[in-house]
Short mmCIF file of C-alpha atoms in Angstrom, two decimals:
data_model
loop_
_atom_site.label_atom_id
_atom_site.label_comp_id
_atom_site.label_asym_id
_atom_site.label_seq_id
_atom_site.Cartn_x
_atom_site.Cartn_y
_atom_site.Cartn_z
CA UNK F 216 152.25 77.95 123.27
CA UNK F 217 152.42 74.76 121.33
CA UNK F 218 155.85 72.54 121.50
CA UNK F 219 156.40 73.24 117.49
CA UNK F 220 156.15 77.47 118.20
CA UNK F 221 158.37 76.97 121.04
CA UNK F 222 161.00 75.09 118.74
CA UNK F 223 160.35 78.22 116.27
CA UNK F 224 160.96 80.56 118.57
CA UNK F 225 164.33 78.75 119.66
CA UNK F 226 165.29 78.63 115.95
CA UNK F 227 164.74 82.78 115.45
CA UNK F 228 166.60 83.40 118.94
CA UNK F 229 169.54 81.15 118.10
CA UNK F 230 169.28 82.70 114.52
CA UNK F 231 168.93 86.59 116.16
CA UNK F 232 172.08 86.02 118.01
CA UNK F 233 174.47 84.90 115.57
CA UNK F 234 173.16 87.69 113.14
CA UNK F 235 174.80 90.13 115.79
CA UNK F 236 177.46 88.76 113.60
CA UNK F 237 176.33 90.55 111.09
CA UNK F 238 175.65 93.76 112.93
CA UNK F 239 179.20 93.96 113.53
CA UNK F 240 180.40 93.64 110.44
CA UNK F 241 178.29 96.77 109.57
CA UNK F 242 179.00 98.52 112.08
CA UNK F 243 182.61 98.09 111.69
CA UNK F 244 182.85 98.55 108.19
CA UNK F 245 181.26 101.84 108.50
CA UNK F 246 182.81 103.35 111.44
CA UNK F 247 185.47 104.37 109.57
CA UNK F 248 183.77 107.04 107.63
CA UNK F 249 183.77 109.19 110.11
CA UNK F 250 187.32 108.59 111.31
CA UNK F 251 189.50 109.59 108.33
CA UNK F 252 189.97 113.43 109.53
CA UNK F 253 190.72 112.30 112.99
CA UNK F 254 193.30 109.73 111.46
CA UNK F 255 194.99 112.10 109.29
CA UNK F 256 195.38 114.71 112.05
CA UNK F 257 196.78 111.81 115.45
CA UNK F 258 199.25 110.04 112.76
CA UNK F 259 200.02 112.63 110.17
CA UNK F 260 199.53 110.87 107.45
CA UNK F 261 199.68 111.55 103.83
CA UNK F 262 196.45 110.36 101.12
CA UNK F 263 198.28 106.91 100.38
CA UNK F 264 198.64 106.23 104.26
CA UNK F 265 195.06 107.05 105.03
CA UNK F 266 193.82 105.16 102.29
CA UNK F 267 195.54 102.04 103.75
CA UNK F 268 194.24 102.53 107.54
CA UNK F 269 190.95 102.43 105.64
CA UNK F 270 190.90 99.43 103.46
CA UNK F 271 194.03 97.79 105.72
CA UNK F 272 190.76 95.81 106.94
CA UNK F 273 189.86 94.25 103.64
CA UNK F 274 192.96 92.43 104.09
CA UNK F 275 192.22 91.20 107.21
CA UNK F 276 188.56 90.08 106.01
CA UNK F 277 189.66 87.97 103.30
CA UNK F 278 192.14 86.03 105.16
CA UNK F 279 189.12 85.60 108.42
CA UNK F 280 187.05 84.55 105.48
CA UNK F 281 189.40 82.04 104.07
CA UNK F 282 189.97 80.72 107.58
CA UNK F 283 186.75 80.41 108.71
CA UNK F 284 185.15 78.02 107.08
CA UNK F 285 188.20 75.36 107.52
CA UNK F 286 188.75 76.37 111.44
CA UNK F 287 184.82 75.56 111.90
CA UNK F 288 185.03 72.03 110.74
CA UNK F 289 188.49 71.56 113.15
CA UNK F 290 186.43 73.47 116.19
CA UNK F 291 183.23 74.11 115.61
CA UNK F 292 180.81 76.95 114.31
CA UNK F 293 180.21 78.19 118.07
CA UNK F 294 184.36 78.44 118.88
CA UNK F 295 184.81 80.25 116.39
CA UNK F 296 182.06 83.34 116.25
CA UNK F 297 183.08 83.54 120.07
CA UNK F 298 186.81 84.23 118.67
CA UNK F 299 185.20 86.32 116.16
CA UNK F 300 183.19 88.19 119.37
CA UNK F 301 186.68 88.87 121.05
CA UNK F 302 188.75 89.76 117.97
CA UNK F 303 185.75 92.35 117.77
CA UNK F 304 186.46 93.78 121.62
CA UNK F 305 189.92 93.80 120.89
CA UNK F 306 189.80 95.81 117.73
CA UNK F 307 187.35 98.11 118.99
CA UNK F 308 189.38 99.12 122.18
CA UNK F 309 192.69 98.97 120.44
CA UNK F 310 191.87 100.87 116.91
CA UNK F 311 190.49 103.93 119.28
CA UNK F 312 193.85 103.88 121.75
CA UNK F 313 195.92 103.34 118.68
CA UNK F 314 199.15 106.34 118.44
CA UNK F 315 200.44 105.27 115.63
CA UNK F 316 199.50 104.48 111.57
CA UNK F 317 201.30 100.64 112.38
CA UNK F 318 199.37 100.12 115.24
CA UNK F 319 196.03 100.92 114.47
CA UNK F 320 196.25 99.07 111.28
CA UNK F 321 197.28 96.23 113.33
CA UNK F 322 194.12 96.61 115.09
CA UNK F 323 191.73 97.32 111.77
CA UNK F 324 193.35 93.49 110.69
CA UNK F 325 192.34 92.07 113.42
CA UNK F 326 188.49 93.42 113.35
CA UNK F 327 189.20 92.49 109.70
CA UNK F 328 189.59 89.23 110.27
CA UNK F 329 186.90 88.89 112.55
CA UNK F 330 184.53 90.61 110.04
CA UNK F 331 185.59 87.99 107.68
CA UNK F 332 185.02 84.98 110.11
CA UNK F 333 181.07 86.63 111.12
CA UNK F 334 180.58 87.31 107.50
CA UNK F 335 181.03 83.25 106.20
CA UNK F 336 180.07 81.85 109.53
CA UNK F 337 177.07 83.32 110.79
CA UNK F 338 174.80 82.70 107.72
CA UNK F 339 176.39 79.02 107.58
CA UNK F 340 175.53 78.69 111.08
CA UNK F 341 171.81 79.85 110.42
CA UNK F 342 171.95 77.17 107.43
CA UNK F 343 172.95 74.52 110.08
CA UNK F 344 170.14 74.93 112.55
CA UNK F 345 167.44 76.46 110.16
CA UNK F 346 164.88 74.29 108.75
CA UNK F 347 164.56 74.30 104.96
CA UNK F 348 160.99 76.07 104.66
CA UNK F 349 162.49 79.52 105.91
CA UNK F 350 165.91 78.98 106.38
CA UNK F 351 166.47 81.70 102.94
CA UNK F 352 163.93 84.31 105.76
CA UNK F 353 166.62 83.56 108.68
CA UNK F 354 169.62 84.35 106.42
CA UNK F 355 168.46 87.19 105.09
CA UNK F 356 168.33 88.50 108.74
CA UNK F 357 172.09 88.87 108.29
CA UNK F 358 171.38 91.06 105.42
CA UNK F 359 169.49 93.09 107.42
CA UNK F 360 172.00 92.99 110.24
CA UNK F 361 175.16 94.53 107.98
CA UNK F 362 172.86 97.40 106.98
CA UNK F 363 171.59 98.07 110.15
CA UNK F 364 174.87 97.57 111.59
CA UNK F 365 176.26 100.11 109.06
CA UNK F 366 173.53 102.66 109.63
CA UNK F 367 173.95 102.60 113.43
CA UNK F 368 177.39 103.87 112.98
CA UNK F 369 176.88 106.66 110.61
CA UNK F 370 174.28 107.72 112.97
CA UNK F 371 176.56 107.35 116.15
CA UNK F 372 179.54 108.82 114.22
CA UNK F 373 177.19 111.53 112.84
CA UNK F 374 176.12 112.40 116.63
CA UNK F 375 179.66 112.10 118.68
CA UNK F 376 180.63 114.36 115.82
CA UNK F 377 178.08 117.10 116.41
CA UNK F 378 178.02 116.83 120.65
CA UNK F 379 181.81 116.83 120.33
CA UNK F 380 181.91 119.87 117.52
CA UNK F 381 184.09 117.66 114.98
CA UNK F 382 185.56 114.36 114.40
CA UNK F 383 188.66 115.73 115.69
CA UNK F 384 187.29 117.98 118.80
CA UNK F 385 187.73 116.45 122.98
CA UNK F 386 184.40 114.50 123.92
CA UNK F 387 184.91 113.22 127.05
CA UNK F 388 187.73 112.23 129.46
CA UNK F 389 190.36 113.60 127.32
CA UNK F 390 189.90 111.52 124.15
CA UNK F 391 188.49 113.39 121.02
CA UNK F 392 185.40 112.06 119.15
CA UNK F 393 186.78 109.89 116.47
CA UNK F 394 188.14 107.77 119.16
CA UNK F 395 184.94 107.47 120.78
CA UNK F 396 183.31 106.34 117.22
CA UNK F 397 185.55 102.95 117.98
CA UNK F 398 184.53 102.05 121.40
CA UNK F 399 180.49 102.61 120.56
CA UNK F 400 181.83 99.68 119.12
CA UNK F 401 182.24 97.68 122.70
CA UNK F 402 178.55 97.55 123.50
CA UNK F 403 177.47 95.20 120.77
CA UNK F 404 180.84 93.63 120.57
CA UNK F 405 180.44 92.58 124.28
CA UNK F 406 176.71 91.80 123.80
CA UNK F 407 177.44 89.45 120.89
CA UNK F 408 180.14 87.60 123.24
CA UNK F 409 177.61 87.32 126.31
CA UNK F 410 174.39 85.86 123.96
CA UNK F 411 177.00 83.19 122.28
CA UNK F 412 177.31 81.38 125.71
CA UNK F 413 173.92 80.86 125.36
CA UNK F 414 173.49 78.84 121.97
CA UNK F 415 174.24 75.44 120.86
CA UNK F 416 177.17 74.04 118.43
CA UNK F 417 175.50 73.53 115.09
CA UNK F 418 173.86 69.85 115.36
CA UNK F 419 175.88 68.53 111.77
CA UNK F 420 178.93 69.83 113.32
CA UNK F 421 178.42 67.66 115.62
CA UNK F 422 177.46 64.43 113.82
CA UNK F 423 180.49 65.64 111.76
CA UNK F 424 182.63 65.41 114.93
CA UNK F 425 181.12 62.00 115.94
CA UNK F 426 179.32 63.84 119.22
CA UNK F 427 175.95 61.86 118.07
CA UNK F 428 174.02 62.26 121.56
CA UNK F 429 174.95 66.01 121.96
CA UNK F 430 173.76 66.61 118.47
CA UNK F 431 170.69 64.62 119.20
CA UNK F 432 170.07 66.97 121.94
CA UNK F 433 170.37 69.81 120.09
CA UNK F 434 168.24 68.73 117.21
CA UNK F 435 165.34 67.59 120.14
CA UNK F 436 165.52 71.26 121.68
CA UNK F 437 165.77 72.90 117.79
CA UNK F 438 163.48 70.80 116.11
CA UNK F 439 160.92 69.06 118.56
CA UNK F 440 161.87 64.76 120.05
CA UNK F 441 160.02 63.55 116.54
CA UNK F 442 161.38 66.03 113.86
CA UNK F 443 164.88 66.32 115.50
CA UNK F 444 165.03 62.60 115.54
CA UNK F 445 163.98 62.01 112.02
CA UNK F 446 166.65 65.15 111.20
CA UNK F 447 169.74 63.39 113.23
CA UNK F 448 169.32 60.02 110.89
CA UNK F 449 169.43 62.43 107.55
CA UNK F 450 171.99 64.12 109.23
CA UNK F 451 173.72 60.56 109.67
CA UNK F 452 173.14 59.01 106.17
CA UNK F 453 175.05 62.01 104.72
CA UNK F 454 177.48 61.80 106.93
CA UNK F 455 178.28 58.27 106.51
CA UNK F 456 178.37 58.71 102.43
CA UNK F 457 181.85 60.89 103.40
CA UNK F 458 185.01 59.44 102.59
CA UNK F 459 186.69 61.68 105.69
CA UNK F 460 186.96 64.49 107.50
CA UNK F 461 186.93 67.94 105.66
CA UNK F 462 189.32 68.81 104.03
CA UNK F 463 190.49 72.02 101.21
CA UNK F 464 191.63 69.13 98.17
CA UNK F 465 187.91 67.75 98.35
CA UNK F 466 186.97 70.58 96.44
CA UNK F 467 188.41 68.64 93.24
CA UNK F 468 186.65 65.82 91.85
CA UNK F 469 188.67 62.71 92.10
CA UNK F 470 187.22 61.13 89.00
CA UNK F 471 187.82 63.94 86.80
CA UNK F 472 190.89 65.36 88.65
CA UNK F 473 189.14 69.23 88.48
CA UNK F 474 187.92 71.60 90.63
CA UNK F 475 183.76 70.83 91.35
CA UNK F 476 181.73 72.90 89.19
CA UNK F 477 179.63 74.16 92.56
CA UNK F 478 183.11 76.04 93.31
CA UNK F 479 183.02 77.70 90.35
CA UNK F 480 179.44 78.80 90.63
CA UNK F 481 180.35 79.59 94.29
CA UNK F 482 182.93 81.91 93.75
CA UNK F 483 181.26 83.38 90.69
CA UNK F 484 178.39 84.50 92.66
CA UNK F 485 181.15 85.85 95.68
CA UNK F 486 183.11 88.02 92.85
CA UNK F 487 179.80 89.43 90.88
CA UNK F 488 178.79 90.53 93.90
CA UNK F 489 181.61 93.22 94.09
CA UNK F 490 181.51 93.59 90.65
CA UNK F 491 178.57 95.73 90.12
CA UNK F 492 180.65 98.41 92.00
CA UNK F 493 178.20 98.32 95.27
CA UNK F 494 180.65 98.91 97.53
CA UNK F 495 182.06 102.11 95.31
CA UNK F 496 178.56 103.57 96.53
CA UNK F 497 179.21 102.27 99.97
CA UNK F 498 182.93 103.25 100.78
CA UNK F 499 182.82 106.46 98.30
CA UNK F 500 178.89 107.42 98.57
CA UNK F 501 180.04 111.44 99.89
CA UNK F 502 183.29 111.25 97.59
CA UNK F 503 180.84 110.26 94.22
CA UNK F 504 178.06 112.90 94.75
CA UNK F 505 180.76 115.51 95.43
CA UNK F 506 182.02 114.57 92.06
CA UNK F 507 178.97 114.96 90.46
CA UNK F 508 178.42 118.44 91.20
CA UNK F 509 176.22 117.89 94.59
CA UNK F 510 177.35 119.84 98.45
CA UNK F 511 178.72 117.57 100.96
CA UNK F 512 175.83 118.09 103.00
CA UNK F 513 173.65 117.19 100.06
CA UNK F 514 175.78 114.09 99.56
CA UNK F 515 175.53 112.93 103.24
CA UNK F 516 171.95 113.05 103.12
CA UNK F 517 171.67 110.96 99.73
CA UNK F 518 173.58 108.49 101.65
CA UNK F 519 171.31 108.74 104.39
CA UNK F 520 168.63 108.13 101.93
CA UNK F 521 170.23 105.07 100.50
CA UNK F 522 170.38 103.34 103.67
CA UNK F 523 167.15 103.63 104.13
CA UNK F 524 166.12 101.98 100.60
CA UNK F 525 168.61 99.48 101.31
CA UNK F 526 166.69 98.67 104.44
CA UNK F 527 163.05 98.30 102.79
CA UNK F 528 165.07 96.17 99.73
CA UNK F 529 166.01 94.02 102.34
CA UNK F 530 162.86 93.24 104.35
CA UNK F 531 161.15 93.04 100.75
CA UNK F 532 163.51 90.06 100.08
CA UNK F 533 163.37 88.62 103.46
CA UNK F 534 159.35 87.99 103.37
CA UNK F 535 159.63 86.80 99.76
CA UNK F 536 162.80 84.52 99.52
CA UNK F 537 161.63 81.32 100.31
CA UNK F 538 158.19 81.76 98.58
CA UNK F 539 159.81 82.86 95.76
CA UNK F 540 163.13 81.35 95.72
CA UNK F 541 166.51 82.26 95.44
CA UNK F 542 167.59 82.29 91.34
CA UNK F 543 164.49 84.67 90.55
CA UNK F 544 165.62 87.79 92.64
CA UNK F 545 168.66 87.38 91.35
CA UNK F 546 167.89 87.53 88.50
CA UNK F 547 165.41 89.77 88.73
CA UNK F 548 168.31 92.54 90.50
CA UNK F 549 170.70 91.86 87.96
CA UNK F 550 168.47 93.06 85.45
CA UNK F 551 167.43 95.79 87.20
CA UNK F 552 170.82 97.03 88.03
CA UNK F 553 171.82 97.13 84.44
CA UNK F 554 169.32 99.48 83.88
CA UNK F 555 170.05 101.95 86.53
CA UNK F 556 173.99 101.93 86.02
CA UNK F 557 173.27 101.97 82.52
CA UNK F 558 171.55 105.43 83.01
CA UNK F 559 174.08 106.95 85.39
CA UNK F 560 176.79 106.16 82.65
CA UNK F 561 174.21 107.92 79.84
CA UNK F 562 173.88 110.87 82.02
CA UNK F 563 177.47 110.76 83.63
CA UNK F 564 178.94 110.71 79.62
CA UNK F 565 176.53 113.51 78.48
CA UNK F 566 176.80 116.43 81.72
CA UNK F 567 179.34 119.34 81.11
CA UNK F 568 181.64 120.82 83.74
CA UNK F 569 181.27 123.56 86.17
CA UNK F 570 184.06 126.27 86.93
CA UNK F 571 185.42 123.89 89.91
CA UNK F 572 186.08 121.02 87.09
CA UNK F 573 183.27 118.77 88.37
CA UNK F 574 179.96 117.04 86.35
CA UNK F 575 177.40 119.45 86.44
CA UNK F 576 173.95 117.55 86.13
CA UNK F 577 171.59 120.01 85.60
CA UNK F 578 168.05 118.80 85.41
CA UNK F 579 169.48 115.29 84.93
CA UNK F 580 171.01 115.22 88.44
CA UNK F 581 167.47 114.06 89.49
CA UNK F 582 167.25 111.39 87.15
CA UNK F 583 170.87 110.08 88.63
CA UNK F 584 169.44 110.22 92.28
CA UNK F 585 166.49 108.41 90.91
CA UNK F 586 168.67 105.90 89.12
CA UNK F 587 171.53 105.12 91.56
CA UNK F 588 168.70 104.39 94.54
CA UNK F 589 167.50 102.28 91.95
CA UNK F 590 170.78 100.55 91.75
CA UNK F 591 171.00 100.56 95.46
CA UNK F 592 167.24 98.97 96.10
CA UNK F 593 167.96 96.09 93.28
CA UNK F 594 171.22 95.05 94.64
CA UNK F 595 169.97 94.76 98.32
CA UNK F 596 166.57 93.48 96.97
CA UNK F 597 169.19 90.62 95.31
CA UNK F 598 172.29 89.95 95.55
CA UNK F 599 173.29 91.85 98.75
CA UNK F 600 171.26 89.23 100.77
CA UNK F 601 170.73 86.33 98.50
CA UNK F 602 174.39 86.08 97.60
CA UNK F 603 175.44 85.06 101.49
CA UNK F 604 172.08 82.86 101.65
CA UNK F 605 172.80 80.64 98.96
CA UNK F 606 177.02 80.34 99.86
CA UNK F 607 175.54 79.28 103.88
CA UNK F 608 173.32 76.63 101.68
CA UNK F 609 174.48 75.42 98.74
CA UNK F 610 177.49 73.23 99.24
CA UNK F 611 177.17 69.66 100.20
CA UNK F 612 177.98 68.99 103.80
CA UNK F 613 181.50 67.82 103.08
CA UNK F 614 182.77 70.72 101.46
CA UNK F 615 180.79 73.60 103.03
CA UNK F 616 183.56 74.45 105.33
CA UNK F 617 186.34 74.95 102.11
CA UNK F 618 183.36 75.99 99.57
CA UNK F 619 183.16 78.45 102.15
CA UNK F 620 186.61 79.74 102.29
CA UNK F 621 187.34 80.03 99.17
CA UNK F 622 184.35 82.03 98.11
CA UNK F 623 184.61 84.05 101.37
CA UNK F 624 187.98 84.94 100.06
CA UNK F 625 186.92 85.83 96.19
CA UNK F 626 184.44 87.83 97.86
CA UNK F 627 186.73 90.11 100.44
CA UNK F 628 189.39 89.86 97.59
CA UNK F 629 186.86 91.19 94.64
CA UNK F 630 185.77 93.75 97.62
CA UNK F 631 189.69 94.81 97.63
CA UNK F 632 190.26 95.14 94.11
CA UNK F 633 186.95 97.42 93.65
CA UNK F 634 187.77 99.96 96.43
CA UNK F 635 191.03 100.39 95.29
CA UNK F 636 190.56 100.82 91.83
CA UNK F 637 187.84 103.90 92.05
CA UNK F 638 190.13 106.97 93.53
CA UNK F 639 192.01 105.53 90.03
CA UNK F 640 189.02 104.85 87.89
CA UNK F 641 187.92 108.69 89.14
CA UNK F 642 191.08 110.15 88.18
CA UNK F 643 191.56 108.70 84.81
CA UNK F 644 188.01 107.68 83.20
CA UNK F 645 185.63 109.36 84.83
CA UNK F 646 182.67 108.75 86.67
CA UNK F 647 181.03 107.38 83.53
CA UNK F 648 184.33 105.10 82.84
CA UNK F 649 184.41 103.31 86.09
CA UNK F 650 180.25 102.61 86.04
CA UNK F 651 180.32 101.75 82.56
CA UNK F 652 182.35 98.43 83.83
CA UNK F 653 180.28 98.10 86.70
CA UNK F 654 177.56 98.15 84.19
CA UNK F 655 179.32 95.48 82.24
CA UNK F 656 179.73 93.66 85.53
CA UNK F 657 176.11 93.31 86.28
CA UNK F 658 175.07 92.47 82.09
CA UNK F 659 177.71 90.02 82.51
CA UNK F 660 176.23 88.40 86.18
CA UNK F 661 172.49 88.06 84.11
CA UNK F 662 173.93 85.61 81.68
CA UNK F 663 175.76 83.67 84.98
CA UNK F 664 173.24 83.43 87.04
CA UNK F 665 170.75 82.10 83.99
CA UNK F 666 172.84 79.14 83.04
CA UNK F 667 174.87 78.76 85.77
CA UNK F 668 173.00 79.08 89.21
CA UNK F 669 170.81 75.88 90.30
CA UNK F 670 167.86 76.94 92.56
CA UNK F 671 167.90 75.85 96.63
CA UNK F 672 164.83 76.93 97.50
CA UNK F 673 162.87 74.05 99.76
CA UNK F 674 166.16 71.76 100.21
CA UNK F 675 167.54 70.39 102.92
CA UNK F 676 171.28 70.97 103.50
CA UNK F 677 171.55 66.93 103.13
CA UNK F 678 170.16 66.94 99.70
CA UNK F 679 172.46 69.61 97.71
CA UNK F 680 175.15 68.15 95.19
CA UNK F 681 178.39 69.47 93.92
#
């Protein structure tokens, strides 16, 4: 094996382990599905409380996100996944011994905020050590990672379930099932924390940090003696055209006294990203198709089958993204999405109601399924993955730590907003109320990505403005 495949293969492995990053925040995220009747049963708790131990995590995500970034540049990338690793063990022990509503939310926070750390930190770590010509391939691993990470827990939840006879029925040693859904959570957890001894500190970290000859050895195992040495002086130059360290206020522009304009891009693509209502399909998938006239069992499997679309999306933008570039499949989703919400809205508005009070499709209902996997494949063929690529990538080096944090936060904070509002939106408007302004959301995200959104494709980290 030649010297530059061996430096490859470094890059992927390094790349491979902090995307168990990403795993985790799947996996987390979606463990709770198959909690809630075991929740409501061990604390007694009433709709309002149960909807809290579910999103109480959000919470915890933004602030992990909002921390992230500006911890990194005081610690380093490495430091800080590892925290992220242990805050992971922690939660996933503690939220499945938890006897109480106060204390397992305590623990959901605290996976929250490691969620919100992996989700900002891994791809920016990927960024770091990835070279430009498929560093958009290596983050869109992470894309890969939440899904799969999300997928493996509906399937372990869906089998402890089933061995166990119910969420809520003894599995083994005493504990019931949903408890058990948790601590599936230890084996990757413990996994990730293992594999992070074994990777470097991101090499600008440490030109940031003035630890030149470590950095130089990282860039000589990453990049080959030649390449890495030729990357170390870019590395440099940018370095020395920073005033000081990091810090949150450099995200205004001294001459013109106003926030950069890449901030506002940043955190436009970190809201629109909630905005189309993805994660109404994600958190409320069973809840929706119920609504719309379909079984529960029905509804379970047309989640199953959305994972799986979401999957191919993924490895679909993965191959492509840095042949084809970033702006194009975003646009390219956002446009696509329109359409499909568009047509669950048409057909939403115009199905009666069936003696139980809920849509009845008819012969459209097909045309819905068709439709919302649609919606499903264009988002994660777009802006699921692309979205985190281009926030790891497209701030300048002195303000990728705060561009991060802030955007991180719009993102986890837009996520907040969206989950709560849908129990209401369902309640009041309709089905065909709350996707009409998803709908909206995405038109709106075509006309922002088209004037707004610069392309990164092919650029090294050095060589992006704000």
């Amino acid at each position: 094996m030649s010297h530059n495949n061996e430096n490859t293969l470094m890059i992927i492995l390094v790349s491979c382990v902090a995307t168990i990053g990403g795993f985790l925040f799947g996996f987390d995220s979606g463990v709770i599905n198959g909690t809630v009747d075991g929740l409501q049963s061990a604390f007694n708790s009433d709709n309002a409380g149960t909807g809290f131990n579910v999103s109480s995590m959000l919470l915890g995500c933004a602030v992990g996100a909002f921390s992230a970034g500006r911890l990194a540049d005081r610690f380093g990338r490495r430091p800080l996944l590892i925290t992220a690793a242990i805050f992971f063990i922690i939660s996933a022990w503690g939220s499945g011994i938890s006897t109480s509503s106060m204390e397992f939310v305590v623990y959901r926070i605290l996976g929250g905020l490691a969620v919100g750390a992996a989700s900002v930190m891994a791809p920016a770590y990927i960024s770091e050590i990835a070279p430009a010509r498929f560093r958009g391939t290596l983050s869109s691993v992470q894309q890969v990672a939440i899904i799969f990470g999300l997928f493996s827990a509906f399937v372990s939840n869906y089998f402890l379930a089933d061995f166990a006879g119910a969420s809520t029925a003894e599995f083994w040693m005493g504990y019931q099932a949903w408890r058990w859904m948790f601590w599936i959570e230890l084996i990757p957890a413990t996994l990730f924390l293992v594999a992070l001894m074994f990777i470097p500190e991101s090499p600008r970290y440490l030109v940031m940090s003035k630890n030149t000859e470590k950095a130089k050895r990282v860039l000589n195992a990453l990049y080959g003696d030649a390449q890495g040495q030729t990357k170390l002086q870019e590395i440099e130059a940018s370095r020395e055209t920073q005033a000081s360290k990091p810090k949150l206020t450099d995200l205004i522009d001294k001459v013109s006294g106003k926030i950069r304009p890449i901030m506002w891009v940043g955190i436009g693509l970190a809201v629109f990203q909630q905005l189309v209502g993805i994660n109404v399909v994600f958190y409320y998938g069973a809840v929706l198709w119920q609504a719309a006239g379909f079984s529960e069992s029905d509804a379970l499997m047309i989640n199953v089958i959305s994972g799986a679309v979401s999957i191919a999306a993924v490895f679909v933008t993965m191959f492509l993204i840095d042949k084809v570039g970033r702006k194009p499949f975003l646009l390219i989703g956002s446009v696509g999405m329109t359409f499909a919400l568009g047509t669950m809205v048409y057909i939403f508005a115009n199905s009666g109601l069936d003696a139980n009070g809920n849509l009845s499709l008819g012969d459209q209902g097909v045309v819905a399924l068709v439709a919302a996997n649609a919606y499903v494949f264009f988002f994660n063929l777009s802006w699921g993955p692309v979205m985190w690529v281009m926030l790891g990538e497209m701030f300048p080096n002195q303000i990728r730590g705060s561009g991060l944090a802030v955007a991180g936060f719009a993102q986890w904070g837009a996520n907040f907003i969206v989950t709560f509002t849908f129990p209401v939106f369902l309640a009041s408007i309709g089905l065909a109320g709350a996707y009409s302004i998803y709908a909206l959301g995405a038109l709106i995200s075509i006309v922002f990505v088209y004037k707004l959104v610069q392309e990164t494709r092919g650029k090294e980290l050095e060589e992006m403005q704000g």
